[in-house]
Short mmCIF file of C-alpha atoms in Angstrom, two decimals:
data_model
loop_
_atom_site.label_atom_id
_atom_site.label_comp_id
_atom_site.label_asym_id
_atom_site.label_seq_id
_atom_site.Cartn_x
_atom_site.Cartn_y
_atom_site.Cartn_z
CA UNK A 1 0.00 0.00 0.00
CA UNK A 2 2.91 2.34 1.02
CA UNK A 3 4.51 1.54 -2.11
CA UNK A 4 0.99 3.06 -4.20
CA UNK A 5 0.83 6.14 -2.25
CA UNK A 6 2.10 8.44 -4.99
CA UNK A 7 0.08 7.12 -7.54
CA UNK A 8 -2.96 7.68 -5.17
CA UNK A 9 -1.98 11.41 -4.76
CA UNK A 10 -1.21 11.62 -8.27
CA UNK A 11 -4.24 10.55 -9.25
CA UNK A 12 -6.10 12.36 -6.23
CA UNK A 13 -4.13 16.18 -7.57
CA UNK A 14 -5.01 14.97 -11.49
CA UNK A 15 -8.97 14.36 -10.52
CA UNK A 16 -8.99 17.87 -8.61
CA UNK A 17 -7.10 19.78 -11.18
CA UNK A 18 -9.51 18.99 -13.64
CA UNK A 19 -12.75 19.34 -11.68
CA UNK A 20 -11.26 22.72 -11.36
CA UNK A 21 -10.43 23.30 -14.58
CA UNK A 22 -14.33 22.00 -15.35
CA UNK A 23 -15.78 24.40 -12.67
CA UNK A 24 -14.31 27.36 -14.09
CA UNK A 25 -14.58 26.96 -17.87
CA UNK A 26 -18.36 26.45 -16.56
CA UNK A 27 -18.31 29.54 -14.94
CA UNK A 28 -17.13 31.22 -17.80
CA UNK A 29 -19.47 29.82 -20.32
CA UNK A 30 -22.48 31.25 -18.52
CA UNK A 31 -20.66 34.77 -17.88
CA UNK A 32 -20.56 34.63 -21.49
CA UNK A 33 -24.23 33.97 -22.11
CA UNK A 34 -25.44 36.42 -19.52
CA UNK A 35 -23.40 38.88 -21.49
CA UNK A 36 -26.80 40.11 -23.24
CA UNK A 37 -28.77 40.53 -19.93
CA UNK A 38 -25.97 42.97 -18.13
CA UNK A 39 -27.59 45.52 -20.66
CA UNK A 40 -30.63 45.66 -18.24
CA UNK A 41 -28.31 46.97 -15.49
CA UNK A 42 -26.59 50.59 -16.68
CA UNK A 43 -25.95 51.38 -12.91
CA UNK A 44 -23.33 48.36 -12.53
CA UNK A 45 -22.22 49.11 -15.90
CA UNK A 46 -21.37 52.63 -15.80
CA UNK A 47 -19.78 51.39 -12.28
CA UNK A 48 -17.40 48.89 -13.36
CA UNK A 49 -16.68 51.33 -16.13
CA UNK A 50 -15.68 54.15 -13.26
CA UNK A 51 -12.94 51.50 -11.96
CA UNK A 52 -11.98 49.72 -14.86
CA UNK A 53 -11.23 52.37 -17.33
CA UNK A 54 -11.11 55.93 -15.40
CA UNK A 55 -9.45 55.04 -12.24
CA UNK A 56 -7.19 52.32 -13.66
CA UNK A 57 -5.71 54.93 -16.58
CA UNK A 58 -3.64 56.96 -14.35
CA UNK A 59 -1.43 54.07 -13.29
CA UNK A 60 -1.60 52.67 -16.81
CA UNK A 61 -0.50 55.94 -18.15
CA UNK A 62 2.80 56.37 -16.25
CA UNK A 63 3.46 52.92 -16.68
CA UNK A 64 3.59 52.53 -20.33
CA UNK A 65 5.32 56.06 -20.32
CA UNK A 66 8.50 54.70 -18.50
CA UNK A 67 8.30 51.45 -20.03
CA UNK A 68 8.65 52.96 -23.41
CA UNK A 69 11.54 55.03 -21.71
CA UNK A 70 13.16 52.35 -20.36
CA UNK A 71 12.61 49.88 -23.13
CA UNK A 72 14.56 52.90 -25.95
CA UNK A 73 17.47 53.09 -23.43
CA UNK A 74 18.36 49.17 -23.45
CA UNK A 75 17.22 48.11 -27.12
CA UNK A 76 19.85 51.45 -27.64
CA UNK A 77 22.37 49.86 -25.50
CA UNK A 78 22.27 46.48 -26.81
CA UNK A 79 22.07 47.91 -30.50
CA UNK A 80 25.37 49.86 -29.15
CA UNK A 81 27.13 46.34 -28.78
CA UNK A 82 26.66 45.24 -32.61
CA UNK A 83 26.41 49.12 -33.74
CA UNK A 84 23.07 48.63 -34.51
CA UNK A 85 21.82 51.88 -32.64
CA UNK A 86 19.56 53.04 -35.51
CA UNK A 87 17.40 50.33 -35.16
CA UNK A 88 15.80 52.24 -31.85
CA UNK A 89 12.71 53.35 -33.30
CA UNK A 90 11.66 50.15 -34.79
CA UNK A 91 12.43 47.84 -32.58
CA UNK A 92 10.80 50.10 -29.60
CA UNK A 93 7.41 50.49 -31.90
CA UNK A 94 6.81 46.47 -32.35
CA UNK A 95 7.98 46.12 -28.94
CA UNK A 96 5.58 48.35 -27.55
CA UNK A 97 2.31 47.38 -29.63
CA UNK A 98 3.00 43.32 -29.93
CA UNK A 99 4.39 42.60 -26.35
CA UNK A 100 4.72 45.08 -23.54
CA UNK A 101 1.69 47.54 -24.28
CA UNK A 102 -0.89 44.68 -24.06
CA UNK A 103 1.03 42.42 -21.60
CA UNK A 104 2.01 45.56 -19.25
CA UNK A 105 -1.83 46.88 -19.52
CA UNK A 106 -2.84 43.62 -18.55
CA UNK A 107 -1.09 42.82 -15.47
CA UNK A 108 -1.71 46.06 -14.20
CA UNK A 109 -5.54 45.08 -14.46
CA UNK A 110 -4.91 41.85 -13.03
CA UNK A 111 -2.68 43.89 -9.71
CA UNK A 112 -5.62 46.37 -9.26
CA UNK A 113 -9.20 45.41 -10.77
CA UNK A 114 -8.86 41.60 -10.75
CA UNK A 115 -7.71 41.64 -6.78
CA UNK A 116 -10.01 44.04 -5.66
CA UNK A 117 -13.28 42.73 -7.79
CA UNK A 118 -12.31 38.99 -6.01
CA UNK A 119 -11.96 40.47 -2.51
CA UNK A 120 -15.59 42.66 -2.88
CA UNK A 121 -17.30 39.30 -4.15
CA UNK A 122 -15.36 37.10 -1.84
CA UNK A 123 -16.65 39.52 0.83
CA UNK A 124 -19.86 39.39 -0.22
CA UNK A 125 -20.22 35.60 -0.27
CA UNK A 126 -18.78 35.23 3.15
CA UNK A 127 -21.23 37.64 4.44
CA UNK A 128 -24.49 35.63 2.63
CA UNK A 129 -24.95 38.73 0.54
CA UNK A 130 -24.65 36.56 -2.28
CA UNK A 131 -27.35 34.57 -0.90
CA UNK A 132 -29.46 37.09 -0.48
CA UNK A 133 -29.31 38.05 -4.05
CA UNK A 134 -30.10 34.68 -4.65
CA UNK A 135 -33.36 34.88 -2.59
CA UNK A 136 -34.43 37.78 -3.76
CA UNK A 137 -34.11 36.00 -7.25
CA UNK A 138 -31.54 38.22 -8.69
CA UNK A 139 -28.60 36.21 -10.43
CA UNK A 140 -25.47 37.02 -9.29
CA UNK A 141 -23.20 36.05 -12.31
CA UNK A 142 -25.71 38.37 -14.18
CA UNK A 143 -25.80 41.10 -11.56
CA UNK A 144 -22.32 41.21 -10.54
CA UNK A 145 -20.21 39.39 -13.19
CA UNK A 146 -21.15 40.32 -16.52
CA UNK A 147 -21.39 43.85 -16.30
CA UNK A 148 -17.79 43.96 -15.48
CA UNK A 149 -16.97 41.45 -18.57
CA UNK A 150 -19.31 44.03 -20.81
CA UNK A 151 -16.84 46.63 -19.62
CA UNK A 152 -14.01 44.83 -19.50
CA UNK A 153 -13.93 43.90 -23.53
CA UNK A 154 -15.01 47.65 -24.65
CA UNK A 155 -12.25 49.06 -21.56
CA UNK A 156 -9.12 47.02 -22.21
CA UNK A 157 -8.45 47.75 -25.50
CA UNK A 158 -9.12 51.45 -24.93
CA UNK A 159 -6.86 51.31 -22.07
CA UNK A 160 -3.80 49.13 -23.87
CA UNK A 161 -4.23 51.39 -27.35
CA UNK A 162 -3.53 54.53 -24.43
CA UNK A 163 -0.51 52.98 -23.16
CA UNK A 164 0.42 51.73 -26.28
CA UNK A 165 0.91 55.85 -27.56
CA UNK A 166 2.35 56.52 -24.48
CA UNK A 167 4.68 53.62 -24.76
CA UNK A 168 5.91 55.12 -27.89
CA UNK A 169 5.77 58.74 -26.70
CA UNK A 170 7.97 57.75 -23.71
CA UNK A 171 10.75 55.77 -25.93
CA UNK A 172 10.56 58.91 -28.47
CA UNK A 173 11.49 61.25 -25.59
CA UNK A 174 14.26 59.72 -24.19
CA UNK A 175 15.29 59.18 -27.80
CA UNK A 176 15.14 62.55 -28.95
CA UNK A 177 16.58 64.18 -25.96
CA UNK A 178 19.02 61.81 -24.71
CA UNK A 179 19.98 59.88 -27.78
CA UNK A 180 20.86 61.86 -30.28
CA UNK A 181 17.72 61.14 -32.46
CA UNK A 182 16.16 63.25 -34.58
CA UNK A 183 12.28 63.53 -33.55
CA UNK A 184 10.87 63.54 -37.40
CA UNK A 185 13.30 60.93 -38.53
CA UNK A 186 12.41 58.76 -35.55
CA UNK A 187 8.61 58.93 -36.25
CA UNK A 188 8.71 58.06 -39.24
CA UNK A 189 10.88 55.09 -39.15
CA UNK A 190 8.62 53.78 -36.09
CA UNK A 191 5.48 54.55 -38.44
CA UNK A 192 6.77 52.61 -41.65
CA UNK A 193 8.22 49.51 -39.48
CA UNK A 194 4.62 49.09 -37.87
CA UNK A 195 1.77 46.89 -39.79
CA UNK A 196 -1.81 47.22 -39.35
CA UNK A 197 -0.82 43.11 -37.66
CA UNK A 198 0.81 44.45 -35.06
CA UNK A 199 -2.04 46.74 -34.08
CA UNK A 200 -4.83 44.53 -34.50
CA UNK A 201 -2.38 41.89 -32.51
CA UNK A 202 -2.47 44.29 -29.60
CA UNK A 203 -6.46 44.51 -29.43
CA UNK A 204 -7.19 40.79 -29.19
CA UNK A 205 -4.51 40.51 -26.89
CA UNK A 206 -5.83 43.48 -24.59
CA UNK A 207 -9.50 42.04 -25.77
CA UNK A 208 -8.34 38.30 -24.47
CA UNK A 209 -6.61 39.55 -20.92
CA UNK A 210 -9.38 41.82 -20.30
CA UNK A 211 -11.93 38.72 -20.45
CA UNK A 212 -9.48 37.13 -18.32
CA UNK A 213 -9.19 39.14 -15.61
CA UNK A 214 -12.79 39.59 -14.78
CA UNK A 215 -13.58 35.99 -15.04
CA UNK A 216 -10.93 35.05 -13.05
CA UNK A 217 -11.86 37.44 -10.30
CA UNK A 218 -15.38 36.52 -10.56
CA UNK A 219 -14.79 32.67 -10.18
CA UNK A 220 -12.55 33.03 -7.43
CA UNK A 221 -15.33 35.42 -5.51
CA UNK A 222 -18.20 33.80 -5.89
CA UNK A 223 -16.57 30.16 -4.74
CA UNK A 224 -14.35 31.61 -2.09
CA UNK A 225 -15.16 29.64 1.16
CA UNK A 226 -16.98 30.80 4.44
CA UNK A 227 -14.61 33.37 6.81
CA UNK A 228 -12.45 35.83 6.66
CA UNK A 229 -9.52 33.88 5.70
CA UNK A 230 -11.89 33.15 2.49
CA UNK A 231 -11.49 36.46 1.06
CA UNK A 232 -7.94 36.45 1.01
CA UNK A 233 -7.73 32.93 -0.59
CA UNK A 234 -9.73 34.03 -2.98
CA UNK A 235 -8.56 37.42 -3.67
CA UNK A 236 -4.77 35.18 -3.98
CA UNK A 237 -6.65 32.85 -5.95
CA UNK A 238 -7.96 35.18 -8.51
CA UNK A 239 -4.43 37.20 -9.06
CA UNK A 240 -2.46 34.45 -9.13
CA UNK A 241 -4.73 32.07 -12.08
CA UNK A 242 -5.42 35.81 -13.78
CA UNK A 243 -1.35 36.66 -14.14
CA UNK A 244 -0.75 33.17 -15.38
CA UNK A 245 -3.66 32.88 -17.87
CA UNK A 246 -2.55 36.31 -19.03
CA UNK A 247 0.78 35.41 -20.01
CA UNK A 248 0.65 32.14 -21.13
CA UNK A 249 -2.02 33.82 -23.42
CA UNK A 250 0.35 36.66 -24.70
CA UNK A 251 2.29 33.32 -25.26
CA UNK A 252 -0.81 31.54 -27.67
CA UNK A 253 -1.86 34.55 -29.26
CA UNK A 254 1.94 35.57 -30.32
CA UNK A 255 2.76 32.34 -31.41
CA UNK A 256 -0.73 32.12 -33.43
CA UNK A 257 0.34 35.01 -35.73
CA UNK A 258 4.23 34.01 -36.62
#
């Protein structure tokens, strides 16, 4: 018996993984239907809208500003190696739009929306507020969950296309003033590198991670378990499956286009 003990747990983590995996591709599938039926509810809407897009674009913003910075500076130092410093502004354009704008957008929704969406639902499930929507024969997912997916697909690639032109406006900056090059010249050799691919690349991805992020948070909420330790698992929960799904999406979605 000692000797099947790892098979057992094998077996036993296999069997929970994908009951898991089962529960939440559920979950999603009927966020996805009640998509048409969060119309009836402009309050929660024009809510999730207020945090999603509005308060999240500050952050977002400075983000993609110093990424674009930062991202000039070493593609410049590298290029320095091989004396391939010319290659700046293309290299920082596709950079920006295919990988880091979406990606960085992304993870910053996952830090700040996807966390605190979890820890409000988790909260509200531990208290039996859930429940009482329930009673009162209002449907959560439809309620709570689906006008934050509405937003999320119309707000994510609003918010990624913003930090995408900053990204670009912060790599131009540091190239213009601190790298000798020349601001026209630099534009346009970004603007003929890029392809109307890249762009449309950078919308599904901030369309895919924005789906992402609110069903994760919504999954984790709604099935978080009774106490206050609940809300934290859950919050952990949703963050942690939300950053992973995110990337090993930016992953799929890059590798679907080469």
């Amino acid at each position: 018996m000692q000797a099947l003990m790892p098979v057992a747990l094998l077996g036993r983590g296999t069997l929970g993984l994908v009951a898991r995996i089962g529960r939440a591709t559920r979950f999603s599938l009927a966020t996805l239907l009640r998509l048409p039926a969060a119309l009836r509810h402009p309050g929660q809407i024009a809510r999730a809208g207020w945090q999603l897009l509005w308060q999240s674009l500050p952050i977002v913003a400075v983000t993609a500003l110093f990424t674009g910075a930062a991202l000039a500076l070493q593609i410049h130092a590298g290029g320095a190696r091989i004396a391939a410093q010319s290659v700046v502004p293309q290299i920082v354009a596709v950079g920006i739009l295919r990988e880091l704008g979406p990606v960085m957008v992304g993870l910053m929704i996952v830090a700040r929306f996807t966390s605190s969406m979890a820890a409000e639902l988790a909260t509200m499930k531990v208290n039996d507020e859930i429940a009482a929507l329930v009673t009162l024969s209002v449907d959560p997912v439809t309620w709570l969950v689906a006008p934050r997916l509405l937003v999320a697909v119309i707000a994510l690639p609003v918010l990624v296309l913003i930090g995408d032109i900053l990204g670009l406006a912060g790599g131009w900056i540091v190239a213009t003033e601190g790298l000798g090059f020349s601001g026209p010249a630099y534009v346009k050799a970004s603007w003929a590198f890029l392809t109307p691919a890249d762009l449309w690349l950078s919308m599904t991805k901030a369309l895919v991670f924005g789906i992402i992020a609110v069903l994760a948070a919504g999954h984790a909420g709604l099935s978080a378990t009774p106490g206050p330790a609940g809300v934290g698992a859950a919050t952990t929960r949703a963050v942690q499956a939300a950053a992973v799904l995110v990337l090993a999406a930016n992953v799929a979605l890059s590798a679907a286009v080469l």
